[in-house]
Amino acid sequence: MVRHFLDVDDLSVAELHEVLDTAAALKAGEYDTAPLAGESLTMVFEKPSTRTRVSFETGMTSLGGHAVFLGPDDIGLHGREPIKDIARVLSRYGSATMVRLFDHADAEEMAAYATAPVINGLTDDAHPCQTLADLLTIRDLFGDFDAEVAWVGDGNNVAQSFAVGAAMVGLDLTVATPDGYELDDEVLNRAAEYEGTVTTTDDPGQAVADADVVYTDVWISMGEEDRREQKLSAFDGFQVNAELVGDDAVVMHCLPAHRGEEITDGVLESERSVVWRQAENRKHAQCGLLVELLG
């Protein structure tokens, strides 16, 4: 049976911890062989990226494998040929396919026809690879998952995957979003199946009051540029700044950041910021995932 990774709860709780354990071991240099020697990863990009492309490409190299980049001009989803045909062909060339797409249904269609694992590198609904890196970062910082976490901002794809992943490892998460930008009920229902708790509010101050970690992301995501003024108005008061986070909490951001909007430059560049460790952990977490799926 082919194992796909379209969202974080495609892994069981035990498998999620195993991925994080493997990622930590790889990061510490405890693997002295190339576990994916001879394996290839095809990467289909409909959306541009810095971290996703480089972390997967360098990650496959470090594991002894190879990655092939296919941009919009190379593939042309919904253009030259159907997604189901692309999925079946790429499965015969590579050991797995990573996709970074707009429509989550396109990733699901790829998985439905692929005979090799399909990994979701981001869709408009989910960003599970980011969640793996986020959880690895929190584990790096606290040694386990005994931490209070706050999300402040948009209930977007990053927030939705993170809420489910946080619940899976037993984190207590408070999500503060403006009215109309909450997490989907379906996401909250999935999170409710696990040990951790996800609480929602429209008050950022309440969310961060006891937080060890404060996490945010851009308010205007890729493809939402025409909603810029509307969203800036709606998110007034949700900026992660020094006054909001206080003196103790560490700050996370999945990048790229719109400095001066969802987060201040001062907080992003401060000693409490762990965003660069978080970005580095994209590579380690995804390597752990690749070993789990292919090794």
PDB file of N, CA and C in Angstrom, residues 62-107:
ATOM      1  N   SER A  62      21.715  14.959   1.111  1.00  0.00           N
ATOM      2  CA  SER A  62      22.346  14.528   2.362  1.00  0.00           C
ATOM      3  C   SER A  62      21.995  13.085   2.705  1.00  0.00           C
ATOM      4  N   LEU A  63      20.858  12.605   2.202  1.00  0.00           N
ATOM      5  CA  LEU A  63      20.443  11.227   2.450  1.00  0.00           C
ATOM      6  C   LEU A  63      20.985  10.264   1.400  1.00  0.00           C
ATOM      7  N   GLY A  64      21.751  10.799   0.448  1.00  0.00           N
ATOM      8  CA  GLY A  64      22.334   9.972  -0.590  1.00  0.00           C
ATOM      9  C   GLY A  64      21.502   9.860  -1.842  1.00  0.00           C
ATOM     10  N   GLY A  65      20.368  10.572  -1.897  1.00  0.00           N
ATOM     11  CA  GLY A  65      19.478  10.518  -3.044  1.00  0.00           C
ATOM     12  C   GLY A  65      19.615  11.725  -3.944  1.00  0.00           C
ATOM     13  N   HIS A  66      18.584  11.947  -4.748  1.00  0.00           N
ATOM     14  CA  HIS A  66      18.619  12.992  -5.773  1.00  0.00           C
ATOM     15  C   HIS A  66      17.227  13.588  -5.893  1.00  0.00           C
ATOM     16  N   ALA A  67      17.154  14.892  -6.153  1.00  0.00           N
ATOM     17  CA  ALA A  67      15.871  15.570  -6.337  1.00  0.00           C
ATOM     18  C   ALA A  67      15.833  16.259  -7.693  1.00  0.00           C
ATOM     19  N   VAL A  68      14.655  16.242  -8.327  1.00  0.00           N
ATOM     20  CA  VAL A  68      14.449  16.853  -9.636  1.00  0.00           C
ATOM     21  C   VAL A  68      13.378  17.929  -9.511  1.00  0.00           C
ATOM     22  N   PHE A  69      13.738  19.175  -9.852  1.00  0.00           N
ATOM     23  CA  PHE A  69      12.797  20.298  -9.771  1.00  0.00           C
ATOM     24  C   PHE A  69      12.007  20.423 -11.065  1.00  0.00           C
ATOM     25  N   LEU A  70      10.677  20.530 -10.933  1.00  0.00           N
ATOM     26  CA  LEU A  70       9.785  20.737 -12.064  1.00  0.00           C
ATOM     27  C   LEU A  70       8.896  21.939 -11.758  1.00  0.00           C
ATOM     28  N   GLY A  71       9.167  23.060 -12.436  1.00  0.00           N
ATOM     29  CA  GLY A  71       8.403  24.274 -12.216  1.00  0.00           C
ATOM     30  C   GLY A  71       7.158  24.346 -13.081  1.00  0.00           C
ATOM     31  N   PRO A  72       6.402  25.444 -12.971  1.00  0.00           N
ATOM     32  CA  PRO A  72       5.164  25.583 -13.737  1.00  0.00           C
ATOM     33  C   PRO A  72       5.352  25.420 -15.237  1.00  0.00           C
ATOM     34  N   ASP A  73       6.462  25.905 -15.778  1.00  0.00           N
ATOM     35  CA  ASP A  73       6.695  25.788 -17.215  1.00  0.00           C
ATOM     36  C   ASP A  73       7.084  24.367 -17.630  1.00  0.00           C
ATOM     37  N   ASP A  74       7.551  23.570 -16.686  1.00  0.00           N
ATOM     38  CA  ASP A  74       7.936  22.195 -16.988  1.00  0.00           C
ATOM     39  C   ASP A  74       6.736  21.256 -17.009  1.00  0.00           C
ATOM     40  N   ILE A  75       5.790  21.474 -16.093  1.00  0.00           N
ATOM     41  CA  ILE A  75       4.660  20.567 -15.929  1.00  0.00           C
ATOM     42  C   ILE A  75       3.387  21.140 -16.556  1.00  0.00           C
ATOM     43  N   GLY A  76       3.003  22.343 -16.137  1.00  0.00           N
ATOM     44  CA  GLY A  76       1.774  22.953 -16.648  1.00  0.00           C
ATOM     45  C   GLY A  76       0.529  22.200 -16.218  1.00  0.00           C
ATOM     46  N   LEU A  77       0.305  22.119 -14.892  1.00  0.00           N
ATOM     47  CA  LEU A  77      -0.903  21.456 -14.398  1.00  0.00           C
ATOM     48  C   LEU A  77      -2.143  22.092 -15.025  1.00  0.00           C
ATOM     49  N   HIS A  78      -3.121  21.254 -15.342  1.00  0.00           N
ATOM     50  CA  HIS A  78      -4.363  21.696 -15.989  1.00  0.00           C
ATOM     51  C   HIS A  78      -4.103  22.238 -17.389  1.00  0.00           C
ATOM     52  N   GLY A  79      -2.931  21.925 -17.932  1.00  0.00           N
ATOM     53  CA  GLY A  79      -2.590  22.430 -19.261  1.00  0.00           C
ATOM     54  C   GLY A  79      -2.336  21.308 -20.236  1.00  0.00           C
ATOM     55  N   ARG A  80      -1.058  20.894 -20.352  1.00  0.00           N
ATOM     56  CA  ARG A  80      -0.666  19.940 -21.390  1.00  0.00           C
ATOM     57  C   ARG A  80      -1.258  18.557 -21.199  1.00  0.00           C
ATOM     58  N   GLU A  81      -1.409  18.128 -19.930  1.00  0.00           N
ATOM     59  CA  GLU A  81      -1.947  16.789 -19.698  1.00  0.00           C
ATOM     60  C   GLU A  81      -2.603  16.725 -18.328  1.00  0.00           C
ATOM     61  N   PRO A  82      -3.505  15.777 -18.124  1.00  0.00           N
ATOM     62  CA  PRO A  82      -4.223  15.691 -16.850  1.00  0.00           C
ATOM     63  C   PRO A  82      -3.294  15.351 -15.681  1.00  0.00           C
ATOM     64  N   ILE A  83      -3.715  15.767 -14.497  1.00  0.00           N
ATOM     65  CA  ILE A  83      -2.947  15.474 -13.289  1.00  0.00           C
ATOM     66  C   ILE A  83      -2.773  13.979 -13.103  1.00  0.00           C
ATOM     67  N   LYS A  84      -3.802  13.210 -13.396  1.00  0.00           N
ATOM     68  CA  LYS A  84      -3.700  11.764 -13.176  1.00  0.00           C
ATOM     69  C   LYS A  84      -2.622  11.137 -14.059  1.00  0.00           C
ATOM     70  N   ASP A  85      -2.413  11.687 -15.254  1.00  0.00           N
ATOM     71  CA  ASP A  85      -1.362  11.161 -16.118  1.00  0.00           C
ATOM     72  C   ASP A  85       0.017  11.538 -15.587  1.00  0.00           C
ATOM     73  N   ILE A  86       0.142  12.794 -15.124  1.00  0.00           N
ATOM     74  CA  ILE A  86       1.405  13.245 -14.538  1.00  0.00           C
ATOM     75  C   ILE A  86       1.768  12.390 -13.330  1.00  0.00           C
ATOM     76  N   ALA A  87       0.775  12.119 -12.480  1.00  0.00           N
ATOM     77  CA  ALA A  87       1.018  11.329 -11.264  1.00  0.00           C
ATOM     78  C   ALA A  87       1.539   9.944 -11.597  1.00  0.00           C
ATOM     79  N   ARG A  88       0.938   9.308 -12.597  1.00  0.00           N
ATOM     80  CA  ARG A  88       1.336   7.939 -12.926  1.00  0.00           C
ATOM     81  C   ARG A  88       2.721   7.889 -13.573  1.00  0.00           C
ATOM     82  N   VAL A  89       3.039   8.896 -14.387  1.00  0.00           N
ATOM     83  CA  VAL A  89       4.357   8.921 -15.019  1.00  0.00           C
ATOM     84  C   VAL A  89       5.455   9.201 -14.001  1.00  0.00           C
ATOM     85  N   LEU A  90       5.257  10.218 -13.165  1.00  0.00           N
ATOM     86  CA  LEU A  90       6.285  10.571 -12.189  1.00  0.00           C
ATOM     87  C   LEU A  90       6.532   9.426 -11.206  1.00  0.00           C
ATOM     88  N   SER A  91       5.495   8.665 -10.891  1.00  0.00           N
ATOM     89  CA  SER A  91       5.663   7.528  -9.989  1.00  0.00           C
ATOM     90  C   SER A  91       6.587   6.473 -10.571  1.00  0.00           C
ATOM     91  N   ARG A  92       6.667   6.402 -11.878  1.00  0.00           N
ATOM     92  CA  ARG A  92       7.527   5.404 -12.526  1.00  0.00           C
ATOM     93  C   ARG A  92       8.965   5.891 -12.673  1.00  0.00           C
ATOM     94  N   TYR A  93       9.168   7.203 -12.484  1.00  0.00           N
ATOM     95  CA  TYR A  93      10.517   7.757 -12.586  1.00  0.00           C
ATOM     96  C   TYR A  93      11.183   7.923 -11.219  1.00  0.00           C
ATOM     97  N   GLY A  94      10.408   8.324 -10.225  1.00  0.00           N
ATOM     98  CA  GLY A  94      10.982   8.653  -8.922  1.00  0.00           C
ATOM     99  C   GLY A  94      10.413   7.799  -7.806  1.00  0.00           C
ATOM    100  N   SER A  95      11.097   7.826  -6.684  1.00  0.00           N
ATOM    101  CA  SER A  95      10.673   7.066  -5.511  1.00  0.00           C
ATOM    102  C   SER A  95       9.522   7.737  -4.786  1.00  0.00           C
ATOM    103  N   ALA A  96       9.394   9.065  -4.940  1.00  0.00           N
ATOM    104  CA  ALA A  96       8.313   9.841  -4.330  1.00  0.00           C
ATOM    105  C   ALA A  96       8.173  11.140  -5.108  1.00  0.00           C
ATOM    106  N   THR A  97       7.029  11.790  -4.942  1.00  0.00           N
ATOM    107  CA  THR A  97       6.780  13.088  -5.564  1.00  0.00           C
ATOM    108  C   THR A  97       6.357  14.078  -4.495  1.00  0.00           C
ATOM    109  N   MET A  98       7.029  15.211  -4.440  1.00  0.00           N
ATOM    110  CA  MET A  98       6.625  16.309  -3.567  1.00  0.00           C
ATOM    111  C   MET A  98       5.921  17.359  -4.418  1.00  0.00           C
ATOM    112  N   VAL A  99       4.772  17.851  -3.941  1.00  0.00           N
ATOM    113  CA  VAL A  99       4.007  18.845  -4.702  1.00  0.00           C
ATOM    114  C   VAL A  99       3.804  20.096  -3.861  1.00  0.00           C
ATOM    115  N   ARG A 100       3.916  21.243  -4.514  1.00  0.00           N
ATOM    116  CA  ARG A 100       3.629  22.533  -3.871  1.00  0.00           C
ATOM    117  C   ARG A 100       2.633  23.250  -4.782  1.00  0.00           C
ATOM    118  N   LEU A 101       1.345  23.189  -4.390  1.00  0.00           N
ATOM    119  CA  LEU A 101       0.250  23.559  -5.280  1.00  0.00           C
ATOM    120  C   LEU A 101      -0.697  24.557  -4.613  1.00  0.00           C
ATOM    121  N   PHE A 102      -1.566  25.122  -5.411  1.00  0.00           N
ATOM    122  CA  PHE A 102      -2.625  25.971  -4.873  1.00  0.00           C
ATOM    123  C   PHE A 102      -3.767  25.113  -4.320  1.00  0.00           C
ATOM    124  N   ASP A 103      -4.429  24.364  -5.152  1.00  0.00           N
ATOM    125  CA  ASP A 103      -5.653  23.641  -4.795  1.00  0.00           C
ATOM    126  C   ASP A 103      -5.319  22.303  -4.136  1.00  0.00           C
ATOM    127  N   HIS A 104      -5.806  22.108  -2.914  1.00  0.00           N
ATOM    128  CA  HIS A 104      -5.539  20.861  -2.200  1.00  0.00           C
ATOM    129  C   HIS A 104      -6.129  19.659  -2.945  1.00  0.00           C
ATOM    130  N   ALA A 105      -7.221  19.880  -3.658  1.00  0.00           N
ATOM    131  CA  ALA A 105      -7.830  18.781  -4.421  1.00  0.00           C
ATOM    132  C   ALA A 105      -6.879  18.253  -5.488  1.00  0.00           C
ATOM    133  N   ASP A 106      -6.006  19.108  -6.007  1.00  0.00           N
ATOM    134  CA  ASP A 106      -5.021  18.643  -6.988  1.00  0.00           C
ATOM    135  C   ASP A 106      -4.016  17.691  -6.348  1.00  0.00           C
ATOM    136  N   ALA A 107      -3.617  17.988  -5.119  1.00  0.00           N
ATOM    137  CA  ALA A 107      -2.708  17.077  -4.406  1.00  0.00           C
ATOM    138  C   ALA A 107      -3.397  15.747  -4.134  1.00  0.00           C
TER     139      ALA A 107
END
